[in-house]
Coordinates of C-alpha atoms in Angstrom, one line a residue:
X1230 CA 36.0 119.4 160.5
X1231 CA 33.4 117.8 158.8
X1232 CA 33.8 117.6 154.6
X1233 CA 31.4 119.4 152.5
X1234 CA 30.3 116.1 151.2
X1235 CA 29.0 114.9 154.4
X1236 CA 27.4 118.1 155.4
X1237 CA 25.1 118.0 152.0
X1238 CA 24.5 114.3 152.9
X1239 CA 23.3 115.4 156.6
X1240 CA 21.4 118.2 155.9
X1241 CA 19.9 115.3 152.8
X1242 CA 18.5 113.2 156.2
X1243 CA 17.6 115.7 157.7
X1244 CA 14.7 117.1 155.1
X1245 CA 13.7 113.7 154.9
X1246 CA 13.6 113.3 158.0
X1247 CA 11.5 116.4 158.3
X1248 CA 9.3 115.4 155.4
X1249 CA 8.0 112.6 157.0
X1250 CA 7.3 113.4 160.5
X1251 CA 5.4 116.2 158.3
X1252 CA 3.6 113.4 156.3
X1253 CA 3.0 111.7 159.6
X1254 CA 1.5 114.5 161.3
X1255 CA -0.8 115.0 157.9
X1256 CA -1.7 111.6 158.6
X1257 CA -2.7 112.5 161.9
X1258 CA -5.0 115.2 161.3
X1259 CA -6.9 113.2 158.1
X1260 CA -7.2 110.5 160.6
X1261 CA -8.7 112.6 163.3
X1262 CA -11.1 114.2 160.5
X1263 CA -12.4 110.9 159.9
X1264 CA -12.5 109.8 163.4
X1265 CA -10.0 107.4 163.0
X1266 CA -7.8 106.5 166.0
X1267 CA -4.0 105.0 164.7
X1268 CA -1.9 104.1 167.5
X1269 CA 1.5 102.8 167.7
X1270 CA 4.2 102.1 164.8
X1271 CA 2.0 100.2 162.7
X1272 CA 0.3 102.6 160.5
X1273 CA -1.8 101.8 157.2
X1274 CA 0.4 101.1 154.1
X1275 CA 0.8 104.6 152.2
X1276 CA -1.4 103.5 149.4
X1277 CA -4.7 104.2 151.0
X1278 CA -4.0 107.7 152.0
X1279 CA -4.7 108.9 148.7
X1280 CA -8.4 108.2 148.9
X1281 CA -8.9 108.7 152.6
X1282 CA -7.7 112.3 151.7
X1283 CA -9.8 112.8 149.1
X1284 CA -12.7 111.7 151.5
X1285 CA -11.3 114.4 154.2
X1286 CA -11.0 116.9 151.4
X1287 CA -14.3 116.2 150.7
X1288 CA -15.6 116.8 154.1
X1289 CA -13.3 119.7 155.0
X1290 CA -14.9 121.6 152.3
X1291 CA -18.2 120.6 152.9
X1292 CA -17.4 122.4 156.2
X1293 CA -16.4 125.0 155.0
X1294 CA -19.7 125.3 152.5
X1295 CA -21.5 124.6 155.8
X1296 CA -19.3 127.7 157.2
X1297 CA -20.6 130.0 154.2
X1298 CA -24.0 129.0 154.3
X1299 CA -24.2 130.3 158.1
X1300 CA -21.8 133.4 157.6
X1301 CA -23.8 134.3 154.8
X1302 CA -27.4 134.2 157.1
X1303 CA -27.4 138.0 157.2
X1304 CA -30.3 139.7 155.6
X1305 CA -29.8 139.8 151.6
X1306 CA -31.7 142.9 149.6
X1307 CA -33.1 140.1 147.7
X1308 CA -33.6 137.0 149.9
X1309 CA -34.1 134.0 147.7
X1310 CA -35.3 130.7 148.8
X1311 CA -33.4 127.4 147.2
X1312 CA -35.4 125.4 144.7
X1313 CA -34.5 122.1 145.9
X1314 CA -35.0 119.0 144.0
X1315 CA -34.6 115.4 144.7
X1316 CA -31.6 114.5 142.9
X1317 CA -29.4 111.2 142.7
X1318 CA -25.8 111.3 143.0
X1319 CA -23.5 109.5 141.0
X1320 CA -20.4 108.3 143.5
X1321 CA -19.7 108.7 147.0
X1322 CA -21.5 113.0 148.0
X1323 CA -21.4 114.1 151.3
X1324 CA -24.1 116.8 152.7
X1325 CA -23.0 120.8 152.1
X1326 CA -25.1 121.6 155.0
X1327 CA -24.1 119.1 157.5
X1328 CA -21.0 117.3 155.9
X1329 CA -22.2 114.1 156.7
X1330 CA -22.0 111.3 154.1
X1331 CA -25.4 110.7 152.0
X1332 CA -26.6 107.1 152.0
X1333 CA -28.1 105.1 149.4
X1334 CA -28.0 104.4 145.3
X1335 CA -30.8 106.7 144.3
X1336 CA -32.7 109.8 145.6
X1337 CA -29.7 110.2 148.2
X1338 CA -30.7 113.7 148.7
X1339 CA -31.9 117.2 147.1
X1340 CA -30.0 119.5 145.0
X1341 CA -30.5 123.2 143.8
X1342 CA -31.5 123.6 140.7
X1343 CA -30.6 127.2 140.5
X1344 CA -27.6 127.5 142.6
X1345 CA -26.5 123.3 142.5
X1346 CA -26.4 123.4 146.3
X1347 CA -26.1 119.7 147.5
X1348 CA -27.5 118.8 150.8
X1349 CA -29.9 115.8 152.3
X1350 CA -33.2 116.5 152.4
X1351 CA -33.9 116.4 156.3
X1352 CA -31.0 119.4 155.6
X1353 CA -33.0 121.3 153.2
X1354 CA -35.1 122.9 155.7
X1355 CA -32.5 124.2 157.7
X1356 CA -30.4 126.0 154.8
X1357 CA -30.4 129.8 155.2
X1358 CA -32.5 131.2 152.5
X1359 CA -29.8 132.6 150.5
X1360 CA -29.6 131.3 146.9
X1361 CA -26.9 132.6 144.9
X1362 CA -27.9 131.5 141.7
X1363 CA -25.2 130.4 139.2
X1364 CA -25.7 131.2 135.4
X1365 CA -24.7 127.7 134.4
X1366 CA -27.7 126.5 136.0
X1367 CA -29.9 129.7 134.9
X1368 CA -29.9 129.2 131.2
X1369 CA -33.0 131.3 130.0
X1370 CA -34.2 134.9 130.5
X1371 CA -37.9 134.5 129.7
X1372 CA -39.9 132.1 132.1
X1373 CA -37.5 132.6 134.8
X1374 CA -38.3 133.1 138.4
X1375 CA -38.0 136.9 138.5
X1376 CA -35.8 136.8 142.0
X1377 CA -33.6 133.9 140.8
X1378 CA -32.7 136.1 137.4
X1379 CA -31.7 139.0 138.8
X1380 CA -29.8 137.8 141.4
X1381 CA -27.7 135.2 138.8
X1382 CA -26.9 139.0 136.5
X1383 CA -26.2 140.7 139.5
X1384 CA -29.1 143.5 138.8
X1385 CA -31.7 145.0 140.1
X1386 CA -34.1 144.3 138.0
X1387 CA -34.8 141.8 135.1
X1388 CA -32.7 143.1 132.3
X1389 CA -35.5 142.7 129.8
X1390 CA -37.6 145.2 132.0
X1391 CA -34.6 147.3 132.2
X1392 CA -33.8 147.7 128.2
X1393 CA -37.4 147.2 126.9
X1394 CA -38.3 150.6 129.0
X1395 CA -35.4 152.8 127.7
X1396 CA -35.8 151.8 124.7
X1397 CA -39.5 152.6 124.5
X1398 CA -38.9 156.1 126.6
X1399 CA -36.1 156.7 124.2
X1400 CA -38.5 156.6 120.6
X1401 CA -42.0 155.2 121.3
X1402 CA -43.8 157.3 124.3
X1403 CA -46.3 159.4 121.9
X1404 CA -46.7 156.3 119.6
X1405 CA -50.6 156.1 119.5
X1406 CA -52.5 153.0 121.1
X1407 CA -48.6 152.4 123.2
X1408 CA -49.4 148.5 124.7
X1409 CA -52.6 148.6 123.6
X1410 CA -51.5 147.5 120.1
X1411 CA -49.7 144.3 119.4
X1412 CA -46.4 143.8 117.1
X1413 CA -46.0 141.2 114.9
X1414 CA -46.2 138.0 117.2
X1415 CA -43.2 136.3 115.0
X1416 CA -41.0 139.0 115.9
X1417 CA -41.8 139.4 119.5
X1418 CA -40.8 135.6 119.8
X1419 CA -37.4 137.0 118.1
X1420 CA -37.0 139.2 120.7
X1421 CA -37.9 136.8 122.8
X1422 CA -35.1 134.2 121.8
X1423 CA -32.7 136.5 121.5
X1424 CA -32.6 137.3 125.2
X1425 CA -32.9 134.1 126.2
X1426 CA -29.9 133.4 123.8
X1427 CA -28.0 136.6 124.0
X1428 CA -29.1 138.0 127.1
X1429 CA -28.0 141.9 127.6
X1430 CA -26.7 141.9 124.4
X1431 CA -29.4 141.7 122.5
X1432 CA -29.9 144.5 120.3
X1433 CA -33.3 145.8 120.3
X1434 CA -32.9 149.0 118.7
X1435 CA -34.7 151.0 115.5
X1436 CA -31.9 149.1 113.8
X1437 CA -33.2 145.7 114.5
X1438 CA -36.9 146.2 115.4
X1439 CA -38.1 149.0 113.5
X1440 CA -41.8 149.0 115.1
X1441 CA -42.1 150.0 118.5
X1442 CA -45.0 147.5 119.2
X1443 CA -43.0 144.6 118.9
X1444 CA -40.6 146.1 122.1
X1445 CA -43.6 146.6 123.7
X1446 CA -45.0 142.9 123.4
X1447 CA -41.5 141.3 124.1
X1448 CA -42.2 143.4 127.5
X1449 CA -45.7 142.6 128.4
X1450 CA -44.8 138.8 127.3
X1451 CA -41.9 138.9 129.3
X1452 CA -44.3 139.8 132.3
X1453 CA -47.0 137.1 131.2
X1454 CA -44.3 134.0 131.0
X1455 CA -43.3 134.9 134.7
X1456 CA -43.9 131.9 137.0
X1457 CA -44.8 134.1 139.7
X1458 CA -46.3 137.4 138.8
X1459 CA -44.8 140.4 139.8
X1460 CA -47.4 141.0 142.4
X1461 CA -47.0 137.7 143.7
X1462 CA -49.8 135.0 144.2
X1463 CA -49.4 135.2 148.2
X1464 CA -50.0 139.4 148.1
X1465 CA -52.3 139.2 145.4
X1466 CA -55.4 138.6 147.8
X1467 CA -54.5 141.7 149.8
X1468 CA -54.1 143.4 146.9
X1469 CA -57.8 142.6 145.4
X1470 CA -59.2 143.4 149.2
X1471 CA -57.4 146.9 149.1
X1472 CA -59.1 147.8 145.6
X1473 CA -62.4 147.3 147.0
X1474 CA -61.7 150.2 149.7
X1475 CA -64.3 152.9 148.7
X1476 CA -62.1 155.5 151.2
X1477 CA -59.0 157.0 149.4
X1478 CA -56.9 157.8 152.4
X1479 CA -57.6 154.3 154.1
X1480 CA -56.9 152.9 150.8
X1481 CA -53.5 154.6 150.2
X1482 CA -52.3 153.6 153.2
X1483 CA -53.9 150.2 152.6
X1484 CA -51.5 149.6 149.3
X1485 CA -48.4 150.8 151.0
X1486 CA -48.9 147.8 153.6
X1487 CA -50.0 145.0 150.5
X1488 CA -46.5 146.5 148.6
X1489 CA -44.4 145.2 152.0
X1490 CA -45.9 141.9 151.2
X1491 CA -44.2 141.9 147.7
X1492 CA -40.3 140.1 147.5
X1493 CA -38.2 143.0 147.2
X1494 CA -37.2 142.4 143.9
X1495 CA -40.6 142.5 142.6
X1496 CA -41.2 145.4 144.5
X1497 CA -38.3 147.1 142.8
X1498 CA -39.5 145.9 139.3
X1499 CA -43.3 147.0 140.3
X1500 CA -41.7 150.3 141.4
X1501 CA -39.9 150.8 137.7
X1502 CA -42.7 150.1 135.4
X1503 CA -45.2 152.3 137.4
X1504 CA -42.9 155.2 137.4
X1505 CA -42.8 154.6 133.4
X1506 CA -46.1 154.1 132.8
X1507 CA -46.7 157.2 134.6
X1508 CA -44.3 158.9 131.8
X1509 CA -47.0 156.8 129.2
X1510 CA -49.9 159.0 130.9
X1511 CA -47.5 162.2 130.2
X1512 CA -48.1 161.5 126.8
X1513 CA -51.7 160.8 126.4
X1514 CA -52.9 163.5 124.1
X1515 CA -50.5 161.6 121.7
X1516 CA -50.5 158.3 122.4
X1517 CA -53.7 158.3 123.7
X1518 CA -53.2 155.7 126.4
X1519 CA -54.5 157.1 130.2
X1520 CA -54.2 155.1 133.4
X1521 CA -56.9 153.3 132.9
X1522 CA -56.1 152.4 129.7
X1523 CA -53.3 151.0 131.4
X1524 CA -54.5 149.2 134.0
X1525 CA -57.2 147.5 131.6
X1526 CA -53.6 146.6 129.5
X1527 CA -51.7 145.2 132.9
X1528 CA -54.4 143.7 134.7
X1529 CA -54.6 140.5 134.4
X1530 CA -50.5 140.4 133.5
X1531 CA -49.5 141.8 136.5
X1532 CA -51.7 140.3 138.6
X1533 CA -53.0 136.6 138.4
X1534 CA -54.9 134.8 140.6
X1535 CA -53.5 131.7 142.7
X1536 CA -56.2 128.6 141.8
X1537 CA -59.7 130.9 141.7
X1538 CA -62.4 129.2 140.1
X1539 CA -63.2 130.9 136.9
X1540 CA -66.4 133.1 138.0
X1541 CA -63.9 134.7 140.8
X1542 CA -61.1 135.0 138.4
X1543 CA -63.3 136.9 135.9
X1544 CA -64.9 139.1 139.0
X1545 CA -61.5 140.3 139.9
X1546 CA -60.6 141.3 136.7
X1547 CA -62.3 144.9 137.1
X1548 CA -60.2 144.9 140.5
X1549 CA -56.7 144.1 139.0
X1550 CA -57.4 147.0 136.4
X1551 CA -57.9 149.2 139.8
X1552 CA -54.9 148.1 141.3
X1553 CA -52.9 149.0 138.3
X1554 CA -54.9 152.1 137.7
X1555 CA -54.3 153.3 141.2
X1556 CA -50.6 153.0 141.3
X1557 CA -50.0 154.4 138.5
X1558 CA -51.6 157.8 139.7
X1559 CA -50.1 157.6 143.0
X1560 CA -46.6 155.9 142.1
X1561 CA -44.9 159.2 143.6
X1562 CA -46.0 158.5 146.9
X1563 CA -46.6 154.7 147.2
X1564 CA -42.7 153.4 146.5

């Protein structure tokens, strides 16, 4: 009968044995993810297995981003486009799209600047359009691409939209002149940095900004800095066409096909302000501020036109205060 001495020492050989065959077949499969072929006994020395794993690591995952990017091709609520840029890598970078390695010592390939996607740039037009951007890459509020902020908070609409409307509902409707006056311009850029600094914390109440003006300029500046407007440059020719429509029912129907044409978060963030500027108009034998008034107001901030020569740009003007005009009075049966 064997002693217990020797049984520990067998069952010793036998997990090292184990252990390598284990290491063996791990070599196996890095090889075959490179495309190596090892035959035989002789096998490469175990000291360059540690970075031949970390360059089959490397590609496994980009697989596996490759794997996301295509599982994740199903229509978003808010389908954002990545905004590639050429970017050069520092060390070896392999492709997230097509895991193959990218070449070269400068401009190797494009990154994301919103979402810090890495992919070649032969790749880039093949990526689903499904930016998920990440808030260490999104680092201000104002000036922000409207789809990209929302979808980096996670909400449906921008947040200063969103706060800057309940607070006004909550102590400003019947304030005469509402938008049509200006606060104080230094404090609207306070508001202004303190979103881009604090984000939903900032704290925008009586407390901090007594004057309800200055809420209401951090809004309609907000709106201004936007690089695309909220009626976007591509719908905004639509748009101009529709308000020229002398016939009320083709025209309704009209600006229900020209809102289709808007991303759907600016759609959603169109939606919200009309239905509170409607509220505005509630309040017009106080505040004194009717639709018109209104759309004179948000014109030319909700709408802007894409390259126009001046002479068009200032003829449309009369048309974007239409547009505005008209969904605000019909905002109940347009969205």
């Amino acid at each position: 009968m064997p002693s217990r001495e020797s049984y520990e020492v067998q069952k010793g050989e036998k997990s090292l044995v184990q252990k390598a065959k284990q290491e063996a077949n791990q070599q196996d499969i890095l090889a075959a993810a490179l495309g190596m072929r090892i035959s035989g006994p002789q096998k490469p020395p175990a000291t360059i297995w540690q970075p031949l794993k970390l360059f089959a690591y490397s590609q496994l995952t980009s697989l596996v981003r490759k794997a996301t990017l295509k599982d994740s091709s199903l229509p978003h609520k808010y389908e954002k486009v990545h905004n590639f840029k050429v970017h050069t890598f520092r060390g070896p970078h392999w492709c997230e799209y097509c895991a193959n390695f990218m070449w070269g010592l400068k401009a190797q390939g494009v990154k994301c600047a919103d979402c810090g996607l890495n992919v070649h740039k032969q790749c880039s037009t093949m990526v689903p359009r499904n930016c998920v951007p990440d808030l260490k890459h999104v680092k201000k509020v104002y000036s922000c691409e409207l789809t990209t902020l929302v979808k980096a908070h996670n909400t449906k609409r921008p947040m200063v939209v969103d706060m800057c409307i309940q607070e006004i509902e909550s102590r400003g409707l019947k304030s005469e002149g509402l938008y049509r006056m200006s606060g104080f311009s230094d404090s609207v850029e306070d508001v202004k940095s303190a979103f881009d600094r604090d984000g939903e914390k900032t704290d925008i109440s009586a407390n901090a900004y007594e004057d309800i003006n200055i809420i209401t300029g951090a809004l309609k500046l907000y709106l201004r800095d936007l690089p695309i407007p909220v009626i976007s440059y591509d719908a905004y020719p639509r748009f101009i066409e529709v308000a020229k429509l002398e016939d009320p029912e083709k025209q309704q129907e009209a600006f229900r096909e020209a809102l289709e044409l808007l991303p759907a978060a600016h759609s959603e963030t169109l939606r919200y302000l009309m239905v509170h500027l409607k509220r505005v108009t509630l309040n017009e034998k106080d505040n004194l501020m009717n639709a018109e008034n209104l759309g004179i107001v948000f014109g030319p901030t909700l709408l802007r036109a894409p390259n126009l020569d001046a002479m068009t740009a200032l003829n449309d003007i009369r048309y974007q205060r239409q547009v505005v005009e008209f969904l605000i009075k019909n905002e109940d049966t347009l969205f």
